[in-house]
GROMACS .gro file of C-alpha atoms in nm:
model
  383
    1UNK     CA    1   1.334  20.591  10.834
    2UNK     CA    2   1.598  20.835  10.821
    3UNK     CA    3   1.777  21.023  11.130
    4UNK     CA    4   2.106  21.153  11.263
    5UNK     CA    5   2.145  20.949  11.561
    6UNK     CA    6   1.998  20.626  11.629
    7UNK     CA    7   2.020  20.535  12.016
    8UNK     CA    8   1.991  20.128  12.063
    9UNK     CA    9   1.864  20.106  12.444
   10UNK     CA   10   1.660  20.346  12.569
   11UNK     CA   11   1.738  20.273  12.974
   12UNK     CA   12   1.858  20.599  13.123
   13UNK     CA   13   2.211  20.679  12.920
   14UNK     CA   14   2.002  20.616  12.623
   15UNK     CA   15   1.732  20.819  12.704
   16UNK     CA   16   1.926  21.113  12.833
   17UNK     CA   17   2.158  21.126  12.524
   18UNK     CA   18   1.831  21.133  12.291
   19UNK     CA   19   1.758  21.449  12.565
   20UNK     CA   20   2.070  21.599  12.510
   21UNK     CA   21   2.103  21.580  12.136
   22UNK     CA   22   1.738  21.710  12.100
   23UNK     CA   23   1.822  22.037  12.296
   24UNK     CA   24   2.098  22.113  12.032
   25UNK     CA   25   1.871  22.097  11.764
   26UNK     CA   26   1.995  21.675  11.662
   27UNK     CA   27   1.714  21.442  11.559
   28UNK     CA   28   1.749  21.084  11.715
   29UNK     CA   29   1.602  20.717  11.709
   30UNK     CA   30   1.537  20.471  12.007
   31UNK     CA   31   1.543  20.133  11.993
   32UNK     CA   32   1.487  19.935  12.307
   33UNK     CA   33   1.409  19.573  12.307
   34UNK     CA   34   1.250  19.536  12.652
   35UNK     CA   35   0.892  19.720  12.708
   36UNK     CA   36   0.844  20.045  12.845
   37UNK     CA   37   0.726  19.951  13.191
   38UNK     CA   38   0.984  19.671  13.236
   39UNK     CA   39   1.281  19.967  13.173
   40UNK     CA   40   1.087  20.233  13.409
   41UNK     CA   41   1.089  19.964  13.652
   42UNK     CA   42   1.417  19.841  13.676
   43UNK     CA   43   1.537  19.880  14.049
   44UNK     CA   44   1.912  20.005  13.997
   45UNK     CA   45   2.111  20.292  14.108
   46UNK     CA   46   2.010  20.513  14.357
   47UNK     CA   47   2.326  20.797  14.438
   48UNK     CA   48   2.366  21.080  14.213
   49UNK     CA   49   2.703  21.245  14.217
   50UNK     CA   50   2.746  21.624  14.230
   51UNK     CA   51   2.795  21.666  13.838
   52UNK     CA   52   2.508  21.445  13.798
   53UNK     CA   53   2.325  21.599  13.930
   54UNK     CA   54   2.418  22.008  13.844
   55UNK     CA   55   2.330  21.858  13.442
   56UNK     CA   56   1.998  21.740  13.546
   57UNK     CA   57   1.908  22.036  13.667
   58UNK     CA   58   2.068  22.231  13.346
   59UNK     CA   59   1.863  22.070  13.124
   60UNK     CA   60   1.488  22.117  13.267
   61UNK     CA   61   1.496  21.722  13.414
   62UNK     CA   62   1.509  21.853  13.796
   63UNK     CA   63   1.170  21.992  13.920
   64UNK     CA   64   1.100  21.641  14.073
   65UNK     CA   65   1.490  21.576  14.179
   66UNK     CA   66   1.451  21.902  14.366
   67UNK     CA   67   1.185  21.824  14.535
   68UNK     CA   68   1.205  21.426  14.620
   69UNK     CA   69   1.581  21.393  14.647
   70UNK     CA   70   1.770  21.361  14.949
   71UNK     CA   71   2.065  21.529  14.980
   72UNK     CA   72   2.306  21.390  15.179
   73UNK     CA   73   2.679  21.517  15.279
   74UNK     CA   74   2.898  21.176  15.307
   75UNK     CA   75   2.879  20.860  15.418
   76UNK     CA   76   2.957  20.645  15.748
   77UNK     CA   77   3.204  20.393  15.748
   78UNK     CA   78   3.160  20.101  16.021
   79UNK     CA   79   3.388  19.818  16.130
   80UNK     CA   80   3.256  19.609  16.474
   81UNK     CA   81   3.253  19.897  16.758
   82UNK     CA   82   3.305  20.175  16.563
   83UNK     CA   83   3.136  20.430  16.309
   84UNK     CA   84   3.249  20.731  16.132
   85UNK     CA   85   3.106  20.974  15.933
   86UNK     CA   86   3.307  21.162  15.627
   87UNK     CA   87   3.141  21.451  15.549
   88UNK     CA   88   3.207  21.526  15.156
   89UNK     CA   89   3.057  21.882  15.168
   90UNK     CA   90   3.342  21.976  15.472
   91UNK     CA   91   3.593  21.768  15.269
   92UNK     CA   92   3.555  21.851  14.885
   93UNK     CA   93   3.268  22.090  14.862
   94UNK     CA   94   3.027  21.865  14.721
   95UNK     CA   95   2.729  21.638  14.838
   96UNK     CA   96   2.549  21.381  14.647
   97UNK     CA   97   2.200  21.317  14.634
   98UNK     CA   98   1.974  21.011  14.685
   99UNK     CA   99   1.741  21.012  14.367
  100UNK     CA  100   1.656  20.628  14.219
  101UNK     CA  101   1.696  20.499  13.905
  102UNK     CA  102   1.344  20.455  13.857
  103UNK     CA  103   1.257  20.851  13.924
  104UNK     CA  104   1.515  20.917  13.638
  105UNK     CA  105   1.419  20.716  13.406
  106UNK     CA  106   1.009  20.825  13.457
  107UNK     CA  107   1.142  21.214  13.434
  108UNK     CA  108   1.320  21.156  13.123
  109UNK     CA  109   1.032  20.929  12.941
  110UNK     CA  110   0.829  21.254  13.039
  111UNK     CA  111   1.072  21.453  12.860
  112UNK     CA  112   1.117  21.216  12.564
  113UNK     CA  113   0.706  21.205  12.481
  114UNK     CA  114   0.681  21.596  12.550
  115UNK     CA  115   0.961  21.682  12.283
  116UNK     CA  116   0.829  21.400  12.045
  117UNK     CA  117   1.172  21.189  12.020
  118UNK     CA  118   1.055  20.847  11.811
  119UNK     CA  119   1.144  20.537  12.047
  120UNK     CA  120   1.034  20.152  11.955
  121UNK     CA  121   1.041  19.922  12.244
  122UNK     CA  122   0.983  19.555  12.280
  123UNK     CA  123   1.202  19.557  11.948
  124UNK     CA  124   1.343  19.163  11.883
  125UNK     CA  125   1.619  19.082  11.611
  126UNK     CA  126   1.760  19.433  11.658
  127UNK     CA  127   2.127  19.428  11.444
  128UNK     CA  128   2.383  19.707  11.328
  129UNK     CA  129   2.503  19.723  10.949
  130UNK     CA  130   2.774  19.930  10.835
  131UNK     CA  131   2.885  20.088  11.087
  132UNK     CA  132   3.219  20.235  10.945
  133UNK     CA  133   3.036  20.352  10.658
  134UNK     CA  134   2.624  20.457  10.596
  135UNK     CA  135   2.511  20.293  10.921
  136UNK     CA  136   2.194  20.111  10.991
  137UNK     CA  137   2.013  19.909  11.248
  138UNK     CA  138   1.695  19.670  11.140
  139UNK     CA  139   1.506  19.501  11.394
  140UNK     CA  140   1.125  19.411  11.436
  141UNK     CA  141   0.904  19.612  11.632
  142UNK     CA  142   0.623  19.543  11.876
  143UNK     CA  143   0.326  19.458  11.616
  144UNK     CA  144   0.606  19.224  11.407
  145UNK     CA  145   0.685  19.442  11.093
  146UNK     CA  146   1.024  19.481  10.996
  147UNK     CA  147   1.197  19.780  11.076
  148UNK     CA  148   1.523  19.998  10.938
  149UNK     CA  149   1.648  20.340  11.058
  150UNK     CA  150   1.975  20.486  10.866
  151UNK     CA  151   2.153  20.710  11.009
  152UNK     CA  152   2.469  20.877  11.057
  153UNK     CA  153   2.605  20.737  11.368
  154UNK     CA  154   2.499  20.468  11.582
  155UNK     CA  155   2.513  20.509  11.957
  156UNK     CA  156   2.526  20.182  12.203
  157UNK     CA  157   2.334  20.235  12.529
  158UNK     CA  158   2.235  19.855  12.523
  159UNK     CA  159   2.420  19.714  12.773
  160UNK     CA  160   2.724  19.409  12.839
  161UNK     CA  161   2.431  19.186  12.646
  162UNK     CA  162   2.349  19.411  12.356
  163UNK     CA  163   2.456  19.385  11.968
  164UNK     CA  164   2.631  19.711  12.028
  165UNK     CA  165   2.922  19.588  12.169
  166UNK     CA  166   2.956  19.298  11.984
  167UNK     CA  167   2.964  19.507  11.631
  168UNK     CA  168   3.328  19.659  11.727
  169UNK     CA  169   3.578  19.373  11.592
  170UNK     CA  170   3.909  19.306  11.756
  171UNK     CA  171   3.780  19.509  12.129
  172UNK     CA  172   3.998  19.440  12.419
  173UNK     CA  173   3.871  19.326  12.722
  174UNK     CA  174   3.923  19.365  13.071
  175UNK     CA  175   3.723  19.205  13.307
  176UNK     CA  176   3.728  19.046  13.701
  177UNK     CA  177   3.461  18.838  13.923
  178UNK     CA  178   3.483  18.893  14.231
  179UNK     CA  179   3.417  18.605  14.480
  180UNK     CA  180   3.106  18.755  14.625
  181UNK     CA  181   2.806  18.868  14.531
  182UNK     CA  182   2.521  19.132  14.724
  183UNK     CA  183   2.187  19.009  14.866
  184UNK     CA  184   1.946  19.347  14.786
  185UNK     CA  185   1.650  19.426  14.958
  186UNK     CA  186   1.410  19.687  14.913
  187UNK     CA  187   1.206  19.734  15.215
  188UNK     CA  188   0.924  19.969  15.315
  189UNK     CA  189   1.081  20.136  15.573
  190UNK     CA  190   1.170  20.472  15.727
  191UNK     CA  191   1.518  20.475  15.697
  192UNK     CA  192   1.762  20.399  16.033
  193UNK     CA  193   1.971  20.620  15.940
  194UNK     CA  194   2.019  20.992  15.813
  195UNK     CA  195   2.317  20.859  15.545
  196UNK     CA  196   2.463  20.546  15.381
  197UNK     CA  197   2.600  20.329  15.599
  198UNK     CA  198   2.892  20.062  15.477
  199UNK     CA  199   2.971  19.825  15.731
  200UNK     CA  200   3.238  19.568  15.735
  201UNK     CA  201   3.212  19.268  15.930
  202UNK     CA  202   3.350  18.925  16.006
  203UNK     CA  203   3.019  18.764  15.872
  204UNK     CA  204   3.051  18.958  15.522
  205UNK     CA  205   3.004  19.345  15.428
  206UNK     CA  206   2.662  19.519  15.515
  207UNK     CA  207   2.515  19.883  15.317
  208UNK     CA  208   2.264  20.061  15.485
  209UNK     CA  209   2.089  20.285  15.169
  210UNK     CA  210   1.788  20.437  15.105
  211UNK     CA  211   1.553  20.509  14.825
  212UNK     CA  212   1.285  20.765  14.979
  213UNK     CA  213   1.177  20.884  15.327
  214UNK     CA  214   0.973  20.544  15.341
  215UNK     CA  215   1.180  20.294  15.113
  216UNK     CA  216   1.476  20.173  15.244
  217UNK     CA  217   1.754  19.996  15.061
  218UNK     CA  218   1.988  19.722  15.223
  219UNK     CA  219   2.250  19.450  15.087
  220UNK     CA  220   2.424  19.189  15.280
  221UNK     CA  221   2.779  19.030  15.113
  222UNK     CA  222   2.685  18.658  15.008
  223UNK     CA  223   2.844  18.391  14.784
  224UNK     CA  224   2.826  18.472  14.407
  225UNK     CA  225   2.612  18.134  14.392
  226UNK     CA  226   2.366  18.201  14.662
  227UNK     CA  227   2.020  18.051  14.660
  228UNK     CA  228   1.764  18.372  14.741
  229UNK     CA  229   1.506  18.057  14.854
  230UNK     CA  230   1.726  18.044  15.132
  231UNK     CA  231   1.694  18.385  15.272
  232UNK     CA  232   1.343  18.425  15.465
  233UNK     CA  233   1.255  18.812  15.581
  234UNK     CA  234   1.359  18.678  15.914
  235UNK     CA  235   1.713  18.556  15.828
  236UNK     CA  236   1.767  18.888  15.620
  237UNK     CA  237   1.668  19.106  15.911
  238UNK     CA  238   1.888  18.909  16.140
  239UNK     CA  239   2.208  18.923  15.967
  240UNK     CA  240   2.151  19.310  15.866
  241UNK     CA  241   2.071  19.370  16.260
  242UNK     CA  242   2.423  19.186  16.308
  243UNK     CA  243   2.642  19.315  16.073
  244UNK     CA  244   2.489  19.708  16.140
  245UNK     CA  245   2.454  19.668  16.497
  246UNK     CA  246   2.612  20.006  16.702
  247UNK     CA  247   2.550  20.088  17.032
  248UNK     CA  248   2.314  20.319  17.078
  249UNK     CA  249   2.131  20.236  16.709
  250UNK     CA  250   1.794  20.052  16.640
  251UNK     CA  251   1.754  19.937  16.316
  252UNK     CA  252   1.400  19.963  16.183
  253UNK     CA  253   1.227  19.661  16.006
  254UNK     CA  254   0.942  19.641  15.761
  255UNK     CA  255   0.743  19.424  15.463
  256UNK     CA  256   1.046  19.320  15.202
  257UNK     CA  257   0.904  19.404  14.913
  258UNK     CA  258   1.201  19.247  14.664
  259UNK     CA  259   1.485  19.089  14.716
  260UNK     CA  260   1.763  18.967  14.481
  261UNK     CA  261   2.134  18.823  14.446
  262UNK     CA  262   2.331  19.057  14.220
  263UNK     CA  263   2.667  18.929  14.112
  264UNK     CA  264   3.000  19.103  14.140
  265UNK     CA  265   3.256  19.224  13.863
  266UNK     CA  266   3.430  19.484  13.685
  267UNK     CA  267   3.438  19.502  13.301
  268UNK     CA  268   3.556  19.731  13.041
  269UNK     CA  269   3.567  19.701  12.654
  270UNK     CA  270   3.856  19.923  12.490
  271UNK     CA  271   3.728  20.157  12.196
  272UNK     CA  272   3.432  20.280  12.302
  273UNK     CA  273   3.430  20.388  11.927
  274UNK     CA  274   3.469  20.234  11.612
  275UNK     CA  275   3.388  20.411  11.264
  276UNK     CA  276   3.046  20.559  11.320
  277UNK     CA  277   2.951  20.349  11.635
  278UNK     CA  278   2.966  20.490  12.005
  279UNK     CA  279   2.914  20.279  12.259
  280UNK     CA  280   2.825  20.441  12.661
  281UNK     CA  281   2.755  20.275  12.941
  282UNK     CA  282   2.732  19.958  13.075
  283UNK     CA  283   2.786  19.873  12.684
  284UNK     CA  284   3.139  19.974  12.763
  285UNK     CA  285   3.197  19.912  13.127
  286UNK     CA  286   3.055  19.766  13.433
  287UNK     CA  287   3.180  19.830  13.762
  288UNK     CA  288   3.060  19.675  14.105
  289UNK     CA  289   2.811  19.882  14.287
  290UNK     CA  290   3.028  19.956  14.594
  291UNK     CA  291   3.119  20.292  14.459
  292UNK     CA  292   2.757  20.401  14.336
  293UNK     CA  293   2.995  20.435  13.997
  294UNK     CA  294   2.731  20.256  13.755
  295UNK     CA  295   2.456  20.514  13.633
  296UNK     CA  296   2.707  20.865  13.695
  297UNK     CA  297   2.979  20.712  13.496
  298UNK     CA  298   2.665  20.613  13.179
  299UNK     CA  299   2.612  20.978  13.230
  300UNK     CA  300   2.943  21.125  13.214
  301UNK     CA  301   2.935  20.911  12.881
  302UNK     CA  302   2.659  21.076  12.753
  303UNK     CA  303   2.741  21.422  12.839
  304UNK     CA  304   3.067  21.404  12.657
  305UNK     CA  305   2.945  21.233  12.399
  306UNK     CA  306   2.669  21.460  12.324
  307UNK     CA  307   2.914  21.738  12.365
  308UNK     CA  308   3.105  21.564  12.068
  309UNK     CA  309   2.849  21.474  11.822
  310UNK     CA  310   2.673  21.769  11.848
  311UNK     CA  311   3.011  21.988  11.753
  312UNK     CA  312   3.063  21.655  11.446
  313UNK     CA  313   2.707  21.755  11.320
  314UNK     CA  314   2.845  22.095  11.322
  315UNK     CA  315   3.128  22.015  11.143
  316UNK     CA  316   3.387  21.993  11.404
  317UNK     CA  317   3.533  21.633  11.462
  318UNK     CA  318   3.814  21.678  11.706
  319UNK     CA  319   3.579  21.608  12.053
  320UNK     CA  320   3.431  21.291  11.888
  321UNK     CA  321   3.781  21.174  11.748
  322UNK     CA  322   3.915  21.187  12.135
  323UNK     CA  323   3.579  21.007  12.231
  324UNK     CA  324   3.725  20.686  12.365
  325UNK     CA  325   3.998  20.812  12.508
  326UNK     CA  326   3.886  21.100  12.678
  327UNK     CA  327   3.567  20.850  12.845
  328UNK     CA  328   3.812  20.572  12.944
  329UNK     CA  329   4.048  20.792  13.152
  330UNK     CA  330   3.704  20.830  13.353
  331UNK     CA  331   3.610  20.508  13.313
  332UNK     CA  332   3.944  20.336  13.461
  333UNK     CA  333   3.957  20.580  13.753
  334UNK     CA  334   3.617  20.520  13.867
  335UNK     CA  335   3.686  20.152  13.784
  336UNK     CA  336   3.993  20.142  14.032
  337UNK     CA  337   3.753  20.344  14.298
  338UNK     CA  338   3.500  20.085  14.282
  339UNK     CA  339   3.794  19.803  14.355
  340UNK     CA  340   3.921  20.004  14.597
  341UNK     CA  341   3.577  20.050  14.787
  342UNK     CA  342   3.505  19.683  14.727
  343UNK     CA  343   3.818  19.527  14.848
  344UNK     CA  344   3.837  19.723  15.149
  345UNK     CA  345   3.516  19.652  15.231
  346UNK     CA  346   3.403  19.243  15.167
  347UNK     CA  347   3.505  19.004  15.389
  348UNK     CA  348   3.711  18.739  15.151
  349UNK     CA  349   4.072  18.554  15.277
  350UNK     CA  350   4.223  18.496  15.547
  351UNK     CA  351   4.281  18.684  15.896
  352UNK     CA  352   4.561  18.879  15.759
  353UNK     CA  353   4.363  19.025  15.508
  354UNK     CA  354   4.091  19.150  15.737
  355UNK     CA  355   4.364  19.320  15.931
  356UNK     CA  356   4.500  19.506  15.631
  357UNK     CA  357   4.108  19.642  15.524
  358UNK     CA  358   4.068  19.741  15.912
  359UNK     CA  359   4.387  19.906  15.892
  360UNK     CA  360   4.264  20.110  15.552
  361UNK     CA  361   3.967  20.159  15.740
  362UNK     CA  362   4.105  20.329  16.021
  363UNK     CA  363   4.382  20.504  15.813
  364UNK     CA  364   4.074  20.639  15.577
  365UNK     CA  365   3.893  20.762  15.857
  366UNK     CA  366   4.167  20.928  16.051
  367UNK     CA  367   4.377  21.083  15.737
  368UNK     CA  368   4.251  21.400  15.637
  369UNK     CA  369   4.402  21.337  15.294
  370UNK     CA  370   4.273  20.929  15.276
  371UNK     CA  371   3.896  21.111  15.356
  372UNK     CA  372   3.940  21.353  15.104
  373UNK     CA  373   4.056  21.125  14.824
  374UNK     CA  374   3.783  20.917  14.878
  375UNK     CA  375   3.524  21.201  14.914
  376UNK     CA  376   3.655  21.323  14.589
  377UNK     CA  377   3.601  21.011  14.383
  378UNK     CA  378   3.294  20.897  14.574
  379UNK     CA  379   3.138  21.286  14.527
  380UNK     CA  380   3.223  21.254  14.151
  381UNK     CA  381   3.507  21.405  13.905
  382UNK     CA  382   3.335  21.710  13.788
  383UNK     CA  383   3.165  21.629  13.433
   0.00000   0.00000   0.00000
């Protein structure tokens, strides 16, 4: 096979790239190595910044965002007596919008099998040749026959465990583990509460989310090496009711319906480009959840990537030459947000230290210009 761009991972950044590209006209390749239904299921993200949203909608992928999303002007923030609400809209102008994963991915597949893009998944020994000259990537598809698509340029939406990242020789890495990791919980119930609430607490941080009208979303702070055996529905429900208790508030219980232990950690791989070989995403950079940084930032990849590749095809190489760059000055600032937003938040040292993240709480939520910076980041740097 021969195209312009092949795409290895077709999760959401991959997907939405093939999108983009397509709309300008730019023939592309998917390779994915899990199945279809095991990447439309993946329970992941659920916030959509402001600039995530507006491109959605700009290119035909919002009728269902319109209608089942849940907009939503700020956040609360919640210490042991107290709770405060930032509004973002007031503050910066901008909301963001509850929308999962999931939905996203579904809309785009849609898109993909309407416009006709080729994707393989359940691909195995997937591999990248060449990729500072005539790129290629082999791998075997579903039924077991070997496989090649050359191409142009290569594009790495595959992930921290993907070949991808592993074809750029001599990368720099940065990377932290944090000492705690998030119990999740998806639960079928009505939400308690009309926004995301983050809640620190002696006993660990607590996050109040939401992924419908009738699916709530909830994570408790454990240890990184936490046994989920060891978490009935009962304990769960007890230390949420705990560490999210407010006078005045009831929150609402219902049938778990999956639960998980997701570790904790920022990583980021410096270029995000090497000859002919783009890599976006959690390929490139993973940052903890706190910040709801994970699935905007694989989109503000792919946005400015297709932005560049499309003016390359067109014989105009000065966006894709800035490529890295221009991405990791995005990438580091939404990587020090998600610290930020994660150390202020987790219980971890001593007393001391829990005195200094009450006293950035109550600085954040008292300072006109603390609420605003973090409305600003948390809304998203427009795209």
């Amino acid at each position: 096979m021969r195209t312009q761009v092949v795409i290895v991972g077709a999760g959401p950044a991959g997907l939405l790239l093939s999108h983009l590209l397509g709309l300008e006209g730019i023939d592309s390749v998917l390779v994915e190595r899990q199945t279809a239904e095991h990447v439309q299921a993946r329970i992941r993200a659920g916030m959509l910044e402001a600039g995530t949203v507006e491109l959605l909608r700009s290119v035909g992928l919002g009728a269902r965002l319109d209608v089942e999303g849940m907009e939503h002007r700020g956040i609360h923030l919640q210490w042991p007596g107290e709770r405060h609400h930032l509004d973002f809209v007031d503050l910066v102008g901008r909301s963001v919008t509850i929308y999962g994963q999931t939905e996203i991915t579904k809309d785009l597949m849609v898109a993909r099998e309407k416009a006709g893009h080729p994707a393989y998944y359940s691909a195995s020994d997937v591999a990248l040749h060449d990729v500072t000259g005539s790129p290629s990537v082999t791998f075997v598809d579903a039924d077991g026959a070997a496989q090649r698509v050359d191409a142009d340029v290569v594009v790495g939406c595959d992930g921290f465990h993907g070949p991808s990242r592993l074809s750029i020789p001599s990368s720099q890495v940065w990377e932290r583990a944090y000492p705690f990791a998030w119990l999740g919980v998806l639960a079928d119930v009505a939400p308690s509460a009309d926004e995301l609430i983050y809640a620190w607490h002696p006993d660990g941080f607590a996050m109040h989310s939401m992924r419908s009208p009738r699916v709530s979303r909830f994570y408790l702070q454990v240890a990184p090496d936490e046994d989920i055996a060891e978490w009935s529905d009962d304990r769960i429900w007890t230390a949420l009711a705990t560490r999210l208790a407010f006078s005045g508030w009831t929150l609402e219980t219902g049938t778990i319906t999956e639960k998980s232990v997701l570790p904790m950690r920022s990583f980021v791989t410096t270029p995000m480009r090497h000859g002919n070989l783009y890599l976006a995403g959690d390929a490139a950079h993973i940052v903890p959840p706190t910040g709801a940084k994970g699935l905007n930032l694989a989109v503000a990849d792919v946005a400015l990537l297709a932005r560049a590749l499309t003016a390359s095809f067109r014989g105009d190489d000065t966006l894709a030459d800035a490529y890295s760059e221009t991405a990791l000055q995005r990438v580091w600032r939404c990587t020090h947000f998600s610290w930020w937003m994660t150390s202020m938040l987790h219980r971890h040292g001593d007393d001391f230290d829990a005195q200094l993240q009450l006293a950035q709480l109550r600085r954040t939520v008292s300072s006109v210009s603390a609420a605003t910076e973090l409305a600003d980041n948390y809304s998203g740097i427009p795209l």
